[in-house]
Amino acid sequence: MKPVRSLARAMLSGIFVVSGFRNFQNPGRLAPTAKPVTDRVTPLLERANPRIPTDTETLIRATAAVQVGAGLLLATGKLTRPAALVLAGTLVPVTIAGHPFWKNDDPAARNNNQTHFLKNLGLFGGLLLAAADTEGKPGLRWRAGHRIGHSRRSVRRAVRTARREARIAVRSASTARRIPG
């Protein structure tokens, strides 16, 4: 199954690496489309840290750089689960800004944006699957639950053994008292 996972991750990450690289090189072409979303995010960023640059082109470049980095991590199989979550997180504002089909009056433009919106929704689903994939190894939640269950069974076994040994000791003591010496 490893070759399938590797190929699927490379295929899934390709769009993020390529478009992220293009968007990093030329953020100006996306600025008018992204501006409504960046204008809504800017106050949140300024509250979090006033020194963060909040102009639209810088935010586009930052998103693009994150997409290239996380896409490469996903493609190479390094930190795949966090990389997939980061890519999914960048996909939300990109999709809302880039493909608002609900705002289009022109049926052709609406159809085009709706198709791209649904494509990004599918990518989002693929990224969620990649983020949940443990590669056949048990996840932390399972391991913790398994360890707790193992500990409980060990304690129960120890209690049963202690009871049995106590009963044997009581029988031995009562037998020893009955035997005249």
PDB file of C-alpha atoms in Angstrom:
ATOM      1  CA  MET A   1       0.000   0.000   0.000  1.00  0.00           C
ATOM      2  CA  LYS A   2       2.975   2.341   0.471  1.00  0.00           C
ATOM      3  CA  PRO A   3       3.453   3.029  -3.285  1.00  0.00           C
ATOM      4  CA  VAL A   4      -0.227   3.929  -3.631  1.00  0.00           C
ATOM      5  CA  ARG A   5      -0.043   6.329  -0.674  1.00  0.00           C
ATOM      6  CA  SER A   6       3.145   7.920  -1.999  1.00  0.00           C
ATOM      7  CA  LEU A   7       1.701   8.381  -5.477  1.00  0.00           C
ATOM      8  CA  ALA A   8      -1.608   9.714  -4.147  1.00  0.00           C
ATOM      9  CA  ARG A   9       0.149  12.243  -1.900  1.00  0.00           C
ATOM     10  CA  ALA A  10       2.352  13.431  -4.746  1.00  0.00           C
ATOM     11  CA  MET A  11      -0.678  13.800  -7.008  1.00  0.00           C
ATOM     12  CA  LEU A  12      -2.677  15.605  -4.330  1.00  0.00           C
ATOM     13  CA  SER A  13       0.130  18.002  -3.476  1.00  0.00           C
ATOM     14  CA  GLY A  14       1.020  18.854  -7.084  1.00  0.00           C
ATOM     15  CA  ILE A  15      -1.644  21.523  -7.503  1.00  0.00           C
ATOM     16  CA  PHE A  16      -0.530  23.281  -4.318  1.00  0.00           C
ATOM     17  CA  VAL A  17       3.158  23.306  -5.231  1.00  0.00           C
ATOM     18  CA  VAL A  18       2.601  24.541  -8.798  1.00  0.00           C
ATOM     19  CA  SER A  19      -0.098  27.129  -8.088  1.00  0.00           C
ATOM     20  CA  GLY A  20       1.670  28.232  -4.904  1.00  0.00           C
ATOM     21  CA  PHE A  21       4.868  28.860  -6.861  1.00  0.00           C
ATOM     22  CA  ARG A  22       2.978  30.813  -9.549  1.00  0.00           C
ATOM     23  CA  ASN A  23       1.080  32.850  -6.971  1.00  0.00           C
ATOM     24  CA  PHE A  24       4.267  33.643  -5.064  1.00  0.00           C
ATOM     25  CA  GLN A  25       5.893  34.958  -8.238  1.00  0.00           C
ATOM     26  CA  ASN A  26       2.922  37.025  -9.357  1.00  0.00           C
ATOM     27  CA  PRO A  27       0.544  37.877  -6.500  1.00  0.00           C
ATOM     28  CA  GLY A  28      -0.752  40.995  -8.254  1.00  0.00           C
ATOM     29  CA  ARG A  29      -2.982  39.036 -10.613  1.00  0.00           C
ATOM     30  CA  LEU A  30      -4.906  37.618  -7.617  1.00  0.00           C
ATOM     31  CA  ALA A  31      -5.026  40.785  -5.509  1.00  0.00           C
ATOM     32  CA  PRO A  32      -8.370  42.146  -6.768  1.00  0.00           C
ATOM     33  CA  THR A  33     -10.073  38.790  -6.193  1.00  0.00           C
ATOM     34  CA  ALA A  34      -8.432  38.200  -2.807  1.00  0.00           C
ATOM     35  CA  LYS A  35      -8.958  41.724  -1.450  1.00  0.00           C
ATOM     36  CA  PRO A  36     -12.473  41.143  -0.022  1.00  0.00           C
ATOM     37  CA  VAL A  37     -11.232  38.167   2.000  1.00  0.00           C
ATOM     38  CA  THR A  38      -7.960  39.785   3.097  1.00  0.00           C
ATOM     39  CA  ASP A  39      -9.867  42.901   4.199  1.00  0.00           C
ATOM     40  CA  ARG A  40     -11.938  40.703   6.527  1.00  0.00           C
ATOM     41  CA  VAL A  41      -8.864  38.861   7.876  1.00  0.00           C
ATOM     42  CA  THR A  42      -6.705  41.965   8.391  1.00  0.00           C
ATOM     43  CA  PRO A  43      -8.331  43.107  11.688  1.00  0.00           C
ATOM     44  CA  LEU A  44      -7.855  39.629  13.159  1.00  0.00           C
ATOM     45  CA  LEU A  45      -4.196  39.567  12.153  1.00  0.00           C
ATOM     46  CA  GLU A  46      -3.595  43.068  13.511  1.00  0.00           C
ATOM     47  CA  ARG A  47      -5.119  42.082  16.848  1.00  0.00           C
ATOM     48  CA  ALA A  48      -2.972  38.953  16.987  1.00  0.00           C
ATOM     49  CA  ASN A  49       0.254  40.773  16.126  1.00  0.00           C
ATOM     50  CA  PRO A  50       0.358  44.395  14.922  1.00  0.00           C
ATOM     51  CA  ARG A  51       3.738  43.837  13.238  1.00  0.00           C
ATOM     52  CA  ILE A  52       2.375  41.276  10.751  1.00  0.00           C
ATOM     53  CA  PRO A  53       2.138  42.822   7.269  1.00  0.00           C
ATOM     54  CA  THR A  54      -1.485  42.777   6.161  1.00  0.00           C
ATOM     55  CA  ASP A  55      -1.430  44.082   2.610  1.00  0.00           C
ATOM     56  CA  THR A  56      -3.151  41.797   0.139  1.00  0.00           C
ATOM     57  CA  GLU A  57      -0.109  40.895  -1.957  1.00  0.00           C
ATOM     58  CA  THR A  58       1.944  39.954   1.103  1.00  0.00           C
ATOM     59  CA  LEU A  59      -0.848  37.730   2.390  1.00  0.00           C
ATOM     60  CA  ILE A  60      -1.111  36.077  -1.037  1.00  0.00           C
ATOM     61  CA  ARG A  61       2.653  35.476  -1.024  1.00  0.00           C
ATOM     62  CA  ALA A  62       2.540  34.076   2.512  1.00  0.00           C
ATOM     63  CA  THR A  63      -0.280  31.699   1.592  1.00  0.00           C
ATOM     64  CA  ALA A  64       1.588  30.676  -1.561  1.00  0.00           C
ATOM     65  CA  ALA A  65       4.790  30.000   0.368  1.00  0.00           C
ATOM     66  CA  VAL A  66       2.900  27.913   2.918  1.00  0.00           C
ATOM     67  CA  GLN A  67       1.245  25.952   0.100  1.00  0.00           C
ATOM     68  CA  VAL A  68       4.581  25.250  -1.598  1.00  0.00           C
ATOM     69  CA  GLY A  69       6.216  24.176   1.664  1.00  0.00           C
ATOM     70  CA  ALA A  70       3.340  22.045   2.908  1.00  0.00           C
ATOM     71  CA  GLY A  71       2.827  20.614  -0.578  1.00  0.00           C
ATOM     72  CA  LEU A  72       6.461  19.525  -0.748  1.00  0.00           C
ATOM     73  CA  LEU A  73       6.238  17.984   2.726  1.00  0.00           C
ATOM     74  CA  LEU A  74       3.132  16.057   1.710  1.00  0.00           C
ATOM     75  CA  ALA A  75       4.683  14.929  -1.586  1.00  0.00           C
ATOM     76  CA  THR A  76       7.877  13.708   0.054  1.00  0.00           C
ATOM     77  CA  GLY A  77       6.085  11.910   2.890  1.00  0.00           C
ATOM     78  CA  LYS A  78       7.500  14.120   5.653  1.00  0.00           C
ATOM     79  CA  LEU A  79       5.075  15.370   8.316  1.00  0.00           C
ATOM     80  CA  THR A  80       2.246  14.342   6.019  1.00  0.00           C
ATOM     81  CA  ARG A  81      -0.621  14.686   8.477  1.00  0.00           C
ATOM     82  CA  PRO A  82       0.210  18.231   9.646  1.00  0.00           C
ATOM     83  CA  ALA A  83       1.064  19.245   6.067  1.00  0.00           C
ATOM     84  CA  ALA A  84      -2.328  18.021   4.857  1.00  0.00           C
ATOM     85  CA  LEU A  85      -4.094  19.977   7.617  1.00  0.00           C
ATOM     86  CA  VAL A  86      -2.162  23.137   6.767  1.00  0.00           C
ATOM     87  CA  LEU A  87      -3.035  22.779   3.071  1.00  0.00           C
ATOM     88  CA  ALA A  88      -6.690  22.241   3.974  1.00  0.00           C
ATOM     89  CA  GLY A  89      -6.561  25.406   6.077  1.00  0.00           C
ATOM     90  CA  THR A  90      -5.137  27.464   3.215  1.00  0.00           C
ATOM     91  CA  LEU A  91      -7.704  26.068   0.822  1.00  0.00           C
ATOM     92  CA  VAL A  92     -10.677  27.574   2.671  1.00  0.00           C
ATOM     93  CA  PRO A  93      -9.926  31.300   2.126  1.00  0.00           C
ATOM     94  CA  VAL A  94      -8.518  30.609  -1.346  1.00  0.00           C
ATOM     95  CA  THR A  95     -11.748  28.902  -2.390  1.00  0.00           C
ATOM     96  CA  ILE A  96     -13.994  31.551  -0.866  1.00  0.00           C
ATOM     97  CA  ALA A  97     -12.015  34.371  -2.480  1.00  0.00           C
ATOM     98  CA  GLY A  98     -11.344  32.724  -5.810  1.00  0.00           C
ATOM     99  CA  HIS A  99     -14.603  30.986  -6.640  1.00  0.00           C
ATOM    100  CA  PRO A 100     -17.620  32.829  -5.193  1.00  0.00           C
ATOM    101  CA  PHE A 101     -20.105  31.357  -7.668  1.00  0.00           C
ATOM    102  CA  TRP A 102     -23.006  32.703  -5.623  1.00  0.00           C
ATOM    103  CA  LYS A 103     -22.012  36.254  -6.637  1.00  0.00           C
ATOM    104  CA  ASN A 104     -21.994  35.631 -10.405  1.00  0.00           C
ATOM    105  CA  ASP A 105     -24.885  36.858 -12.540  1.00  0.00           C
ATOM    106  CA  ASP A 106     -23.446  35.436 -15.764  1.00  0.00           C
ATOM    107  CA  PRO A 107     -24.462  31.751 -16.060  1.00  0.00           C
ATOM    108  CA  ALA A 108     -21.161  30.756 -17.738  1.00  0.00           C
ATOM    109  CA  ALA A 109     -19.067  32.439 -15.024  1.00  0.00           C
ATOM    110  CA  ARG A 110     -21.299  30.955 -12.315  1.00  0.00           C
ATOM    111  CA  ASN A 111     -20.882  27.469 -13.800  1.00  0.00           C
ATOM    112  CA  ASN A 112     -17.105  27.884 -14.080  1.00  0.00           C
ATOM    113  CA  ASN A 113     -16.741  29.137 -10.502  1.00  0.00           C
ATOM    114  CA  GLN A 114     -19.084  26.460  -9.187  1.00  0.00           C
ATOM    115  CA  THR A 115     -17.010  23.758 -10.903  1.00  0.00           C
ATOM    116  CA  HIS A 116     -13.787  25.125  -9.387  1.00  0.00           C
ATOM    117  CA  PHE A 117     -15.463  25.506  -5.993  1.00  0.00           C
ATOM    118  CA  LEU A 118     -16.544  21.856  -6.071  1.00  0.00           C
ATOM    119  CA  LYS A 119     -13.070  20.801  -7.270  1.00  0.00           C
ATOM    120  CA  ASN A 120     -11.541  22.571  -4.275  1.00  0.00           C
ATOM    121  CA  LEU A 121     -14.119  20.945  -2.031  1.00  0.00           C
ATOM    122  CA  GLY A 122     -12.952  17.571  -3.372  1.00  0.00           C
ATOM    123  CA  LEU A 123      -9.328  18.544  -2.733  1.00  0.00           C
ATOM    124  CA  PHE A 124     -10.330  19.531   0.794  1.00  0.00           C
ATOM    125  CA  GLY A 125     -11.838  16.079   1.308  1.00  0.00           C
ATOM    126  CA  GLY A 126      -8.685  14.427  -0.014  1.00  0.00           C
ATOM    127  CA  LEU A 127      -6.575  16.501   2.349  1.00  0.00           C
ATOM    128  CA  LEU A 128      -8.767  15.502   5.288  1.00  0.00           C
ATOM    129  CA  LEU A 129      -8.264  11.858   4.353  1.00  0.00           C
ATOM    130  CA  ALA A 130      -4.503  12.419   4.114  1.00  0.00           C
ATOM    131  CA  ALA A 131      -4.551  14.142   7.506  1.00  0.00           C
ATOM    132  CA  ALA A 132      -6.378  11.181   9.052  1.00  0.00           C
ATOM    133  CA  ASP A 133      -4.196   8.522   7.385  1.00  0.00           C
ATOM    134  CA  THR A 134      -1.960   6.751   9.892  1.00  0.00           C
ATOM    135  CA  GLU A 135      -0.361   4.559   7.181  1.00  0.00           C
ATOM    136  CA  GLY A 136      -1.711   1.443   8.838  1.00  0.00           C
ATOM    137  CA  LYS A 137      -0.005   2.261  12.112  1.00  0.00           C
ATOM    138  CA  PRO A 138      -2.145   2.841  15.175  1.00  0.00           C
ATOM    139  CA  GLY A 139      -2.827   6.467  15.960  1.00  0.00           C
ATOM    140  CA  LEU A 140      -2.086   8.117  19.279  1.00  0.00           C
ATOM    141  CA  ARG A 141      -5.709   7.821  20.388  1.00  0.00           C
ATOM    142  CA  TRP A 142      -5.789   4.077  19.728  1.00  0.00           C
ATOM    143  CA  ARG A 143      -2.418   3.517  21.387  1.00  0.00           C
ATOM    144  CA  ALA A 144      -3.487   5.442  24.501  1.00  0.00           C
ATOM    145  CA  GLY A 145      -6.772   3.543  24.736  1.00  0.00           C
ATOM    146  CA  HIS A 146      -5.011   0.234  24.155  1.00  0.00           C
ATOM    147  CA  ARG A 147      -2.436   1.020  26.852  1.00  0.00           C
ATOM    148  CA  ILE A 148      -5.193   1.972  29.309  1.00  0.00           C
ATOM    149  CA  GLY A 149      -7.069  -1.259  28.551  1.00  0.00           C
ATOM    150  CA  HIS A 150      -3.865  -3.261  28.970  1.00  0.00           C
ATOM    151  CA  SER A 151      -3.213  -1.571  32.320  1.00  0.00           C
ATOM    152  CA  ARG A 152      -6.748  -2.315  33.528  1.00  0.00           C
ATOM    153  CA  ARG A 153      -6.397  -5.976  32.574  1.00  0.00           C
ATOM    154  CA  SER A 154      -3.048  -6.154  34.380  1.00  0.00           C
ATOM    155  CA  VAL A 155      -4.546  -4.670  37.541  1.00  0.00           C
ATOM    156  CA  ARG A 156      -7.499  -7.093  37.421  1.00  0.00           C
ATOM    157  CA  ARG A 157      -5.106 -10.010  36.951  1.00  0.00           C
ATOM    158  CA  ALA A 158      -2.985  -8.842  39.888  1.00  0.00           C
ATOM    159  CA  VAL A 159      -6.082  -8.511  42.106  1.00  0.00           C
ATOM    160  CA  ARG A 160      -7.294 -12.025  41.159  1.00  0.00           C
ATOM    161  CA  THR A 161      -3.836 -13.446  41.846  1.00  0.00           C
ATOM    162  CA  ALA A 162      -3.631 -11.667  45.216  1.00  0.00           C
ATOM    163  CA  ARG A 163      -7.082 -12.993  46.205  1.00  0.00           C
ATOM    164  CA  ARG A 164      -6.179 -16.519  45.146  1.00  0.00           C
ATOM    165  CA  GLU A 165      -2.905 -16.400  47.080  1.00  0.00           C
ATOM    166  CA  ALA A 166      -4.721 -14.989  50.119  1.00  0.00           C
ATOM    167  CA  ARG A 167      -7.250 -17.871  49.996  1.00  0.00           C
ATOM    168  CA  ILE A 168      -4.419 -20.385  49.708  1.00  0.00           C
ATOM    169  CA  ALA A 169      -2.612 -18.754  52.623  1.00  0.00           C
ATOM    170  CA  VAL A 170      -5.798 -18.849  54.760  1.00  0.00           C
ATOM    171  CA  ARG A 171      -6.346 -22.531  53.912  1.00  0.00           C
ATOM    172  CA  SER A 172      -2.729 -23.336  54.717  1.00  0.00           C
ATOM    173  CA  ALA A 173      -2.954 -21.500  58.014  1.00  0.00           C
ATOM    174  CA  SER A 174      -6.190 -23.243  59.011  1.00  0.00           C
ATOM    175  CA  THR A 175      -4.779 -26.632  57.985  1.00  0.00           C
ATOM    176  CA  ALA A 176      -1.631 -25.980  59.986  1.00  0.00           C
ATOM    177  CA  ARG A 177      -3.699 -25.231  63.115  1.00  0.00           C
ATOM    178  CA  ARG A 178      -5.673 -28.479  62.823  1.00  0.00           C
ATOM    179  CA  ILE A 179      -2.642 -30.712  62.522  1.00  0.00           C
ATOM    180  CA  PRO A 180      -1.489 -31.648  66.027  1.00  0.00           C
ATOM    181  CA  GLY A 181       2.169 -31.080  66.371  1.00  0.00           C
TER     182      GLY A 181
END
